[in-house]
């Protein structure tokens, strides 16, 4: 009996240590995020059911102003749909998320989803910059309609790798 209790305590202690490590890793992973795409498969309802849990985790570990878009992927498989557009829209409205259906297979709305998230992030950052009156930061914010050339930044990332420092 005693051995079982000690073993049980040891297991619980190990589980608690793993949970602490997980929380630390999760917090670091989400730190500084300004946008997120929550993607579910419209042909598998179980993936839609998991969205609420992922959204809760996202909100627990990020800034409350993060831009979140809910995406129903595989819209090209209309004959296999298990999650209706109305269900996705309803959930997005209830949780104050942007919503779009996409198809990675035929590229329907994929660029639009990223563009919309980036546009909303830009709008929020610009608004905050203007509200704080930070002239140094405002100088770095392009004016409306100004073309932004990211090719230099992208090529630098490609050369260095996405995670190198």
Tab-separated table of N, CA and C in Angstrom:
chain	number	residue	atom	x	y	z
A	1	UNK	N	0.830	-1.180	0.000
A	1	UNK	CA	0.000	0.000	0.000
A	1	UNK	C	0.881	1.253	0.000
A	2	UNK	N	1.886	1.241	0.842
A	2	UNK	CA	2.765	2.393	0.917
A	2	UNK	C	3.491	2.637	-0.412
A	3	UNK	N	3.943	1.562	-1.026
A	3	UNK	CA	4.635	1.684	-2.313
A	3	UNK	C	3.749	2.310	-3.376
A	4	UNK	N	2.478	1.960	-3.346
A	4	UNK	CA	1.546	2.529	-4.317
A	4	UNK	C	1.355	4.027	-4.083
A	5	UNK	N	1.241	4.409	-2.848
A	5	UNK	CA	1.067	5.824	-2.535
A	5	UNK	C	2.298	6.612	-2.974
A	6	UNK	N	3.457	6.096	-2.664
A	6	UNK	CA	4.692	6.781	-3.058
A	6	UNK	C	4.786	6.838	-4.574
A	7	UNK	N	4.476	5.714	-5.218
A	7	UNK	CA	4.486	5.701	-6.685
A	7	UNK	C	3.493	6.695	-7.253
A	8	UNK	N	2.339	6.772	-6.644
A	8	UNK	CA	1.314	7.706	-7.084
A	8	UNK	C	1.782	9.148	-6.905
A	9	UNK	N	2.400	9.423	-5.775
A	9	UNK	CA	2.935	10.761	-5.538
A	9	UNK	C	4.035	11.085	-6.530
A	10	UNK	N	4.846	10.116	-6.822
A	10	UNK	CA	5.932	10.320	-7.767
A	10	UNK	C	5.378	10.633	-9.161
A	11	UNK	N	4.365	9.896	-9.554
A	11	UNK	CA	3.740	10.143	-10.852
A	11	UNK	C	3.100	11.528	-10.875
A	12	UNK	N	2.361	11.868	-9.825
A	12	UNK	CA	1.718	13.178	-9.770
A	12	UNK	C	2.757	14.296	-9.795
A	13	UNK	N	3.853	14.111	-9.086
A	13	UNK	CA	4.926	15.094	-9.078
A	13	UNK	C	5.515	15.260	-10.470
A	14	UNK	N	5.715	14.159	-11.156
A	14	UNK	CA	6.259	14.196	-12.514
A	14	UNK	C	5.278	14.890	-13.453
A	15	UNK	N	4.000	14.569	-13.320
A	15	UNK	CA	2.980	15.194	-14.160
A	15	UNK	C	2.967	16.708	-13.937
A	16	UNK	N	3.022	17.124	-12.688
A	16	UNK	CA	3.028	18.561	-12.376
A	16	UNK	C	4.258	19.245	-12.968
A	17	UNK	N	5.401	18.595	-12.908
A	17	UNK	CA	6.630	19.164	-13.479
A	17	UNK	C	6.496	19.307	-14.991
A	18	UNK	N	5.926	18.302	-15.621
A	18	UNK	CA	5.723	18.353	-17.076
A	18	UNK	C	4.743	19.465	-17.427
A	19	UNK	N	3.677	19.619	-16.644
A	19	UNK	CA	2.705	20.689	-16.889
A	19	UNK	C	3.367	22.056	-16.786
A	20	UNK	N	4.231	22.256	-15.792
A	20	UNK	CA	4.936	23.537	-15.648
A	20	UNK	C	5.826	23.794	-16.855
A	21	UNK	N	6.553	22.762	-17.297
A	21	UNK	CA	7.407	22.915	-18.474
A	21	UNK	C	6.568	23.240	-19.708
A	22	UNK	N	5.435	22.550	-19.865
A	22	UNK	CA	4.557	22.780	-21.003
A	22	UNK	C	4.077	24.234	-21.006
A	23	UNK	N	3.639	24.724	-19.834
A	23	UNK	CA	3.164	26.101	-19.750
A	23	UNK	C	4.260	27.089	-20.117
A	24	UNK	N	5.481	26.839	-19.659
A	24	UNK	CA	6.603	27.730	-19.971
A	24	UNK	C	6.887	27.730	-21.467
A	25	UNK	N	6.884	26.553	-22.068
A	25	UNK	CA	7.130	26.450	-23.508
A	25	UNK	C	6.003	27.114	-24.280
A	26	UNK	N	4.771	26.871	-23.867
A	26	UNK	CA	3.607	27.445	-24.543
A	26	UNK	C	3.646	28.964	-24.482
A	27	UNK	N	3.930	29.511	-23.317
A	27	UNK	CA	4.001	30.964	-23.180
A	27	UNK	C	5.070	31.548	-24.090
A	28	UNK	N	6.213	30.906	-24.150
A	28	UNK	CA	7.296	31.379	-25.021
A	28	UNK	C	6.896	31.284	-26.488
A	29	UNK	N	6.188	30.228	-26.827
A	29	UNK	CA	5.769	30.023	-28.218
A	29	UNK	C	4.828	31.135	-28.681
A	30	UNK	N	3.908	31.531	-27.836
A	30	UNK	CA	2.911	32.535	-28.202
A	30	UNK	C	3.382	33.965	-27.995
A	31	UNK	N	4.466	34.166	-27.259
A	31	UNK	CA	4.926	35.510	-26.913
A	31	UNK	C	5.119	36.367	-28.166
A	32	UNK	N	4.534	37.540	-28.161
A	32	UNK	CA	4.714	38.490	-29.253
A	32	UNK	C	3.816	38.243	-30.453
A	33	UNK	N	2.971	37.231	-30.419
A	33	UNK	CA	2.081	36.957	-31.552
A	33	UNK	C	1.080	38.092	-31.716
A	34	UNK	N	0.887	38.532	-32.942
A	34	UNK	CA	-0.083	39.585	-33.222
A	34	UNK	C	-1.221	39.082	-34.106
A	35	UNK	N	-1.074	37.879	-34.633
A	35	UNK	CA	-2.108	37.309	-35.480
A	35	UNK	C	-2.058	35.798	-35.447
A	36	UNK	N	-3.220	35.179	-35.697
A	36	UNK	CA	-3.285	33.718	-35.705
A	36	UNK	C	-4.376	33.262	-36.666
A	37	UNK	N	-4.121	32.143	-37.302
A	37	UNK	CA	-5.103	31.491	-38.156
A	37	UNK	C	-5.481	30.185	-37.478
A	38	UNK	N	-6.735	30.040	-37.097
A	38	UNK	CA	-7.233	28.793	-36.520
A	38	UNK	C	-7.923	28.037	-37.650
A	39	UNK	N	-7.336	26.922	-38.047
A	39	UNK	CA	-7.816	26.199	-39.225
A	39	UNK	C	-8.449	24.872	-38.814
A	40	UNK	N	-9.621	24.620	-39.358
A	40	UNK	CA	-10.262	23.320	-39.171
A	40	UNK	C	-10.610	22.761	-40.554
A	41	UNK	N	-10.849	21.476	-40.597
A	41	UNK	CA	-11.174	20.757	-41.824
A	41	UNK	C	-12.695	20.671	-41.932
A	42	UNK	N	-13.287	21.281	-42.971
A	42	UNK	CA	-14.748	21.294	-43.095
A	42	UNK	C	-15.334	19.901	-43.322
A	43	UNK	N	-14.481	18.934	-43.644
A	43	UNK	CA	-14.977	17.572	-43.868
A	43	UNK	C	-14.890	16.695	-42.618
A	44	UNK	N	-14.326	17.233	-41.536
A	44	UNK	CA	-14.194	16.464	-40.284
A	44	UNK	C	-14.680	17.314	-39.113
A	45	UNK	N	-15.841	17.017	-38.599
A	45	UNK	CA	-16.443	17.818	-37.532
A	45	UNK	C	-15.574	17.848	-36.272
A	46	UNK	N	-14.828	16.771	-36.017
A	46	UNK	CA	-13.988	16.729	-34.808
A	46	UNK	C	-12.956	17.854	-34.803
A	47	UNK	N	-12.486	18.265	-35.971
A	47	UNK	CA	-11.504	19.357	-36.019
A	47	UNK	C	-12.165	20.680	-35.640
A	48	UNK	N	-13.422	20.846	-36.016
A	48	UNK	CA	-14.178	22.047	-35.644
A	48	UNK	C	-14.438	22.066	-34.144
A	49	UNK	N	-14.702	20.911	-33.575
A	49	UNK	CA	-14.945	20.815	-32.135
A	49	UNK	C	-13.701	21.209	-31.331
A	50	UNK	N	-12.521	21.006	-31.882
A	50	UNK	CA	-11.271	21.355	-31.197
A	50	UNK	C	-10.943	22.843	-31.262
A	51	UNK	N	-11.589	23.573	-32.140
A	51	UNK	CA	-11.294	24.996	-32.317
A	51	UNK	C	-11.485	25.774	-31.020
A	52	UNK	N	-12.526	25.452	-30.285
A	52	UNK	CA	-12.787	26.174	-29.038
A	52	UNK	C	-11.627	26.023	-28.052
A	53	UNK	N	-11.089	24.819	-27.950
A	53	UNK	CA	-9.953	24.572	-27.044
A	53	UNK	C	-8.720	25.345	-27.510
A	54	UNK	N	-8.451	25.329	-28.829
A	54	UNK	CA	-7.296	26.056	-29.355
A	54	UNK	C	-7.459	27.558	-29.166
A	55	UNK	N	-8.671	28.038	-29.344
A	55	UNK	CA	-8.926	29.463	-29.157
A	55	UNK	C	-8.716	29.862	-27.700
A	56	UNK	N	-9.181	29.031	-26.785
A	56	UNK	CA	-8.993	29.304	-25.351
A	56	UNK	C	-7.498	29.357	-25.038
A	57	UNK	N	-6.739	28.389	-25.546
A	57	UNK	CA	-5.296	28.388	-25.293
A	57	UNK	C	-4.640	29.624	-25.891
A	58	UNK	N	-5.045	29.987	-27.072
A	58	UNK	CA	-4.504	31.174	-27.724
A	58	UNK	C	-4.787	32.418	-26.885
A	59	UNK	N	-5.997	32.551	-26.427
A	59	UNK	CA	-6.372	33.721	-25.626
A	59	UNK	C	-5.717	33.713	-24.249
A	60	UNK	N	-5.445	32.540	-23.716
A	60	UNK	CA	-4.775	32.446	-22.419
A	60	UNK	C	-3.320	32.887	-22.488
A	61	UNK	N	-2.709	32.797	-23.661
A	61	UNK	CA	-1.267	33.028	-23.769
A	61	UNK	C	-0.867	34.198	-24.654
A	62	UNK	N	-1.842	34.961	-25.161
A	62	UNK	CA	-1.490	36.069	-26.047
A	62	UNK	C	-2.134	37.364	-25.582
A	63	UNK	N	-1.755	38.413	-26.252
A	63	UNK	CA	-2.318	39.734	-26.025
A	63	UNK	C	-3.804	39.706	-26.411
A	64	UNK	N	-4.665	40.361	-25.654
A	64	UNK	CA	-6.098	40.341	-25.975
A	64	UNK	C	-6.424	40.977	-27.334
A	65	UNK	N	-5.502	41.765	-27.874
A	65	UNK	CA	-5.749	42.429	-29.158
A	65	UNK	C	-5.281	41.618	-30.364
A	66	UNK	N	-4.900	40.369	-30.157
A	66	UNK	CA	-4.431	39.546	-31.264
A	66	UNK	C	-5.541	39.381	-32.313
A	67	UNK	N	-5.164	39.437	-33.571
A	67	UNK	CA	-6.100	39.240	-34.674
A	67	UNK	C	-6.207	37.743	-34.931
A	68	UNK	N	-7.421	37.222	-34.849
A	68	UNK	CA	-7.629	35.785	-35.042
A	68	UNK	C	-8.633	35.565	-36.170
A	69	UNK	N	-8.244	34.727	-37.113
A	69	UNK	CA	-9.151	34.351	-38.186
A	69	UNK	C	-9.427	32.859	-38.101
A	70	UNK	N	-10.699	32.510	-38.125
A	70	UNK	CA	-11.131	31.121	-38.175
A	70	UNK	C	-11.246	30.737	-39.645
A	71	UNK	N	-10.606	29.623	-39.994
A	71	UNK	CA	-10.599	29.199	-41.390
A	71	UNK	C	-11.123	27.779	-41.509
A	72	UNK	N	-12.142	27.630	-42.343
A	72	UNK	CA	-12.637	26.307	-42.704
A	72	UNK	C	-11.945	25.892	-43.983
A	73	UNK	N	-11.044	24.932	-43.908
A	73	UNK	CA	-10.276	24.517	-45.082
A	73	UNK	C	-10.941	23.330	-45.778
A	74	UNK	N	-10.558	23.101	-47.000
A	74	UNK	CA	-11.071	22.045	-47.891
A	74	UNK	C	-12.454	22.393	-48.434
A	75	UNK	N	-12.674	23.670	-48.700
A	75	UNK	CA	-13.962	24.102	-49.241
A	75	UNK	C	-14.225	23.511	-50.627
A	76	UNK	N	-13.197	22.983	-51.260
A	76	UNK	CA	-13.372	22.348	-52.571
A	76	UNK	C	-14.111	21.013	-52.478
A	77	UNK	N	-14.193	20.438	-51.281
A	77	UNK	CA	-14.842	19.135	-51.087
A	77	UNK	C	-16.288	19.314	-50.605
A	78	UNK	N	-17.069	20.074	-51.328
A	78	UNK	CA	-18.454	20.396	-50.948
A	78	UNK	C	-19.296	19.146	-50.705
A	79	UNK	N	-19.041	18.088	-51.421
A	79	UNK	CA	-19.828	16.862	-51.281
A	79	UNK	C	-19.515	16.102	-49.990
A	80	UNK	N	-18.451	16.480	-49.278
A	80	UNK	CA	-18.065	15.798	-48.039
A	80	UNK	C	-18.206	16.685	-46.794
A	81	UNK	N	-18.814	17.849	-46.942
A	81	UNK	CA	-18.879	18.830	-45.851
A	81	UNK	C	-19.568	18.261	-44.613
A	82	UNK	N	-18.877	18.385	-43.485
A	82	UNK	CA	-19.424	17.978	-42.188
A	82	UNK	C	-19.676	19.194	-41.299
A	83	UNK	N	-19.066	20.326	-41.651
A	83	UNK	CA	-19.252	21.576	-40.907
A	83	UNK	C	-19.733	22.632	-41.903
A	84	UNK	N	-20.940	23.111	-41.703
A	84	UNK	CA	-21.512	24.082	-42.638
A	84	UNK	C	-20.838	25.449	-42.505
A	85	UNK	N	-20.946	26.221	-43.558
A	85	UNK	CA	-20.445	27.596	-43.536
A	85	UNK	C	-21.148	28.376	-42.429
A	86	UNK	N	-22.436	28.112	-42.247
A	86	UNK	CA	-23.208	28.808	-41.211
A	86	UNK	C	-22.662	28.506	-39.819
A	87	UNK	N	-22.264	27.245	-39.571
A	87	UNK	CA	-21.688	26.896	-38.264
A	87	UNK	C	-20.384	27.650	-38.034
A	88	UNK	N	-19.543	27.715	-39.050
A	88	UNK	CA	-18.278	28.444	-38.939
A	88	UNK	C	-18.506	29.927	-38.708
A	89	UNK	N	-19.420	30.498	-39.486
A	89	UNK	CA	-19.742	31.919	-39.355
A	89	UNK	C	-20.312	32.229	-37.972
A	90	UNK	N	-21.209	31.388	-37.529
A	90	UNK	CA	-21.842	31.588	-36.223
A	90	UNK	C	-20.813	31.556	-35.095
A	91	UNK	N	-19.924	30.567	-35.119
A	91	UNK	CA	-18.891	30.478	-34.088
A	91	UNK	C	-17.976	31.701	-34.140
A	92	UNK	N	-17.582	32.099	-35.340
A	92	UNK	CA	-16.689	33.256	-35.501
A	92	UNK	C	-17.352	34.525	-34.956
A	93	UNK	N	-18.609	34.713	-35.260
A	93	UNK	CA	-19.323	35.896	-34.760
A	93	UNK	C	-19.422	35.872	-33.239
A	94	UNK	N	-19.739	34.709	-32.695
A	94	UNK	CA	-19.881	34.567	-31.237
A	94	UNK	C	-18.565	34.889	-30.526
A	95	UNK	N	-17.450	34.513	-31.136
A	95	UNK	CA	-16.134	34.699	-30.513
A	95	UNK	C	-15.385	35.934	-31.034
A	96	UNK	N	-16.037	36.748	-31.858
A	96	UNK	CA	-15.436	37.959	-32.437
A	96	UNK	C	-14.182	37.642	-33.255
A	97	UNK	N	-14.299	36.657	-34.129
A	97	UNK	CA	-13.204	36.256	-35.006
A	97	UNK	C	-13.548	36.634	-36.442
A	98	UNK	N	-12.526	36.785	-37.255
A	98	UNK	CA	-12.749	36.891	-38.688
A	98	UNK	C	-12.976	35.473	-39.182
A	99	UNK	N	-13.674	35.317	-40.293
A	99	UNK	CA	-13.962	33.978	-40.795
A	99	UNK	C	-13.833	33.933	-42.316
A	100	UNK	N	-13.309	32.810	-42.790
A	100	UNK	CA	-13.191	32.591	-44.219
A	100	UNK	C	-13.085	31.097	-44.470
A	101	UNK	N	-13.614	30.656	-45.598
A	101	UNK	CA	-13.405	29.274	-46.022
A	101	UNK	C	-12.381	29.284	-47.135
A	102	UNK	N	-11.512	28.292	-47.104
A	102	UNK	CA	-10.419	28.218	-48.074
A	102	UNK	C	-10.311	26.807	-48.643
A	103	UNK	N	-9.515	26.720	-49.691
A	103	UNK	CA	-9.110	25.419	-50.213
A	103	UNK	C	-7.622	25.505	-50.501
A	104	UNK	N	-6.842	24.788	-49.730
A	104	UNK	CA	-5.399	24.773	-49.982
A	104	UNK	C	-5.112	24.030	-51.291
A	105	UNK	N	-5.986	23.082	-51.658
A	105	UNK	CA	-5.786	22.302	-52.871
A	105	UNK	C	-5.834	23.176	-54.115
A	106	UNK	N	-6.862	24.014	-54.227
A	106	UNK	CA	-6.966	24.863	-55.424
A	106	UNK	C	-6.668	26.343	-55.129
A	107	UNK	N	-6.151	26.615	-53.942
A	107	UNK	CA	-5.700	27.958	-53.521
A	107	UNK	C	-6.834	28.983	-53.385
A	108	UNK	N	-8.055	28.533	-53.247
A	108	UNK	CA	-9.177	29.453	-53.075
A	108	UNK	C	-9.079	30.142	-51.715
A	109	UNK	N	-9.033	31.464	-51.748
A	109	UNK	CA	-9.036	32.327	-50.558
A	109	UNK	C	-7.809	32.206	-49.653
A	110	UNK	N	-6.809	31.446	-50.030
A	110	UNK	CA	-5.627	31.307	-49.167
A	110	UNK	C	-4.911	32.651	-49.053
A	111	UNK	N	-4.616	33.273	-50.179
A	111	UNK	CA	-3.976	34.594	-50.143
A	111	UNK	C	-4.874	35.611	-49.459
A	112	UNK	N	-6.169	35.536	-49.725
A	112	UNK	CA	-7.111	36.480	-49.109
A	112	UNK	C	-7.107	36.371	-47.586
A	113	UNK	N	-7.008	35.157	-47.071
A	113	UNK	CA	-6.991	34.967	-45.616
A	113	UNK	C	-5.769	35.648	-45.000
A	114	UNK	N	-4.601	35.405	-45.571
A	114	UNK	CA	-3.387	36.037	-45.047
A	114	UNK	C	-3.444	37.554	-45.218
A	115	UNK	N	-3.915	38.005	-46.358
A	115	UNK	CA	-4.006	39.443	-46.608
A	115	UNK	C	-4.938	40.111	-45.601
A	116	UNK	N	-6.069	39.484	-45.326
A	116	UNK	CA	-7.031	40.064	-44.368
A	116	UNK	C	-6.438	40.134	-42.960
A	117	UNK	N	-5.770	39.077	-42.530
A	117	UNK	CA	-5.156	39.081	-41.198
A	117	UNK	C	-4.076	40.166	-41.129
A	118	UNK	N	-3.234	40.236	-42.139
A	118	UNK	CA	-2.178	41.257	-42.151
A	118	UNK	C	-2.765	42.669	-42.200
A	119	UNK	N	-3.835	42.850	-42.950
A	119	UNK	CA	-4.495	44.158	-43.017
A	119	UNK	C	-5.025	44.570	-41.652
A	120	UNK	N	-5.646	43.644	-40.955
A	120	UNK	CA	-6.191	43.952	-39.628
A	120	UNK	C	-5.079	44.226	-38.615
A	121	UNK	N	-3.989	43.471	-38.702
A	121	UNK	CA	-2.834	43.719	-37.826
A	121	UNK	C	-2.278	45.114	-38.092
A	122	UNK	N	-2.103	45.438	-39.360
A	122	UNK	CA	-1.588	46.752	-39.743
A	122	UNK	C	-2.499	47.861	-39.213
A	123	UNK	N	-3.824	47.671	-39.345
A	123	UNK	CA	-4.783	48.668	-38.878
A	123	UNK	C	-4.643	48.890	-37.372
A	124	UNK	N	-4.518	47.812	-36.619
A	124	UNK	CA	-4.402	47.909	-35.160
A	124	UNK	C	-3.085	48.578	-34.766
A	125	UNK	N	-1.995	48.160	-35.390
A	125	UNK	CA	-0.687	48.736	-35.075
A	125	UNK	C	-0.656	50.217	-35.440
A	126	UNK	N	-1.205	50.565	-36.589
A	126	UNK	CA	-1.238	51.969	-37.011
A	126	UNK	C	-2.058	52.805	-36.041
A	127	UNK	N	-3.194	52.280	-35.632
A	127	UNK	CA	-4.064	52.999	-34.695
A	127	UNK	C	-3.341	53.231	-33.372
A	128	UNK	N	-2.663	52.208	-32.868
A	128	UNK	CA	-1.935	52.343	-31.600
A	128	UNK	C	-0.807	53.355	-31.734
A	129	UNK	N	-0.116	53.317	-32.865
A	129	UNK	CA	0.990	54.257	-33.095
A	129	UNK	C	0.478	55.689	-33.112
A	130	UNK	N	-0.628	55.909	-33.787
A	130	UNK	CA	-1.191	57.252	-33.870
A	130	UNK	C	-1.725	57.704	-32.513
A	131	UNK	N	-2.312	56.783	-31.745
A	131	UNK	CA	-2.856	57.133	-30.426
A	131	UNK	C	-1.757	57.510	-29.441
A	132	UNK	N	-0.620	56.820	-29.519
A	132	UNK	CA	0.467	57.109	-28.584
A	132	UNK	C	1.267	58.328	-29.012
A	133	UNK	N	1.104	58.736	-30.265
A	133	UNK	CA	1.831	59.906	-30.750
A	133	UNK	C	3.321	59.660	-30.873
A	134	UNK	N	3.711	58.427	-31.050
A	134	UNK	CA	5.119	58.054	-31.179
A	134	UNK	C	5.592	58.403	-32.585
A	135	UNK	N	6.229	59.586	-32.718
A	135	UNK	CA	6.658	60.051	-34.041
A	135	UNK	C	7.699	59.145	-34.664
A	136	UNK	N	8.601	58.580	-33.850
A	136	UNK	CA	9.621	57.669	-34.389
A	136	UNK	C	8.981	56.433	-34.991
A	137	UNK	N	7.997	55.879	-34.291
A	137	UNK	CA	7.298	54.695	-34.806
A	137	UNK	C	6.413	55.070	-35.975
A	138	UNK	N	5.809	56.264	-35.914
A	138	UNK	CA	4.926	56.702	-36.990
A	138	UNK	C	5.690	56.856	-38.295
A	139	UNK	N	6.971	57.208	-38.212
A	139	UNK	CA	7.780	57.356	-39.422
A	139	UNK	C	7.953	56.017	-40.124
A	140	UNK	N	7.907	54.929	-39.384
A	140	UNK	CA	8.062	53.595	-39.965
A	140	UNK	C	6.760	53.014	-40.494
A	141	UNK	N	5.624	53.669	-40.219
A	141	UNK	CA	4.332	53.169	-40.675
A	141	UNK	C	4.063	53.748	-42.055
A	142	UNK	N	3.932	52.908	-43.069
A	142	UNK	CA	3.673	53.419	-44.416
A	142	UNK	C	2.322	54.125	-44.475
A	143	UNK	N	2.225	55.111	-45.365
A	143	UNK	CA	0.956	55.809	-45.509
A	143	UNK	C	-0.007	54.949	-46.312
A	144	UNK	N	-1.287	55.269	-46.206
A	144	UNK	CA	-2.317	54.498	-46.889
A	144	UNK	C	-2.049	54.502	-48.396
A	145	UNK	N	-2.072	53.332	-48.977
A	145	UNK	CA	-1.855	53.198	-50.414
A	145	UNK	C	-0.389	53.096	-50.811
A	146	UNK	N	0.513	53.301	-49.857
A	146	UNK	CA	1.937	53.220	-50.165
A	146	UNK	C	2.326	51.763	-50.383
A	147	UNK	N	3.085	51.521	-51.454
A	147	UNK	CA	3.521	50.164	-51.766
A	147	UNK	C	4.632	49.766	-50.796
A	148	UNK	N	4.519	48.563	-50.250
A	148	UNK	CA	5.501	48.050	-49.300
A	148	UNK	C	6.296	46.959	-50.003
A	149	UNK	N	7.618	47.139	-50.088
A	149	UNK	CA	8.476	46.146	-50.722
A	149	UNK	C	9.096	45.276	-49.634
A	150	UNK	N	8.626	44.041	-49.527
A	150	UNK	CA	9.139	43.133	-48.511
A	150	UNK	C	10.158	42.154	-49.081
A	151	UNK	N	10.480	42.277	-50.341
A	151	UNK	CA	11.397	41.308	-50.968
A	151	UNK	C	12.764	41.304	-50.300
A	152	UNK	N	13.245	42.460	-49.858
A	152	UNK	CA	14.544	42.515	-49.177
A	152	UNK	C	14.480	41.769	-47.840
A	153	UNK	N	13.410	42.011	-47.089
A	153	UNK	CA	13.247	41.349	-45.804
A	153	UNK	C	13.082	39.850	-45.971
A	154	UNK	N	12.315	39.433	-46.967
A	154	UNK	CA	12.070	38.015	-47.197
A	154	UNK	C	13.353	37.315	-47.612
A	155	UNK	N	14.150	37.938	-48.503
A	155	UNK	CA	15.393	37.292	-48.936
A	155	UNK	C	16.381	37.182	-47.781
A	156	UNK	N	16.371	38.140	-46.861
A	156	UNK	CA	17.253	38.054	-45.693
A	156	UNK	C	16.847	36.892	-44.801
A	157	UNK	N	15.545	36.676	-44.647
A	157	UNK	CA	15.065	35.559	-43.833
A	157	UNK	C	15.420	34.239	-44.501
A	158	UNK	N	15.265	34.181	-45.829
A	158	UNK	CA	15.583	32.943	-46.548
A	158	UNK	C	17.060	32.590	-46.408
A	159	UNK	N	17.918	33.602	-46.447
A	159	UNK	CA	19.357	33.355	-46.319
A	159	UNK	C	19.709	32.893	-44.911
A	160	UNK	N	19.122	33.547	-43.918
A	160	UNK	CA	19.472	33.261	-42.532
A	160	UNK	C	18.682	32.076	-41.965
A	161	UNK	N	17.522	31.811	-42.521
A	161	UNK	CA	16.652	30.779	-41.967
A	161	UNK	C	15.662	31.429	-41.029
A	162	UNK	N	14.511	30.841	-40.913
A	162	UNK	CA	13.434	31.483	-40.159
A	162	UNK	C	13.722	31.574	-38.673
A	163	UNK	N	14.498	30.689	-38.134
A	163	UNK	CA	14.664	30.638	-36.669
A	163	UNK	C	16.081	30.957	-36.223
A	164	UNK	N	16.926	31.407	-37.116
A	164	UNK	CA	18.294	31.733	-36.701
A	164	UNK	C	18.311	33.097	-36.061
A	165	UNK	N	19.329	33.315	-35.246
A	165	UNK	CA	19.391	34.604	-34.553
A	165	UNK	C	20.585	35.395	-34.983
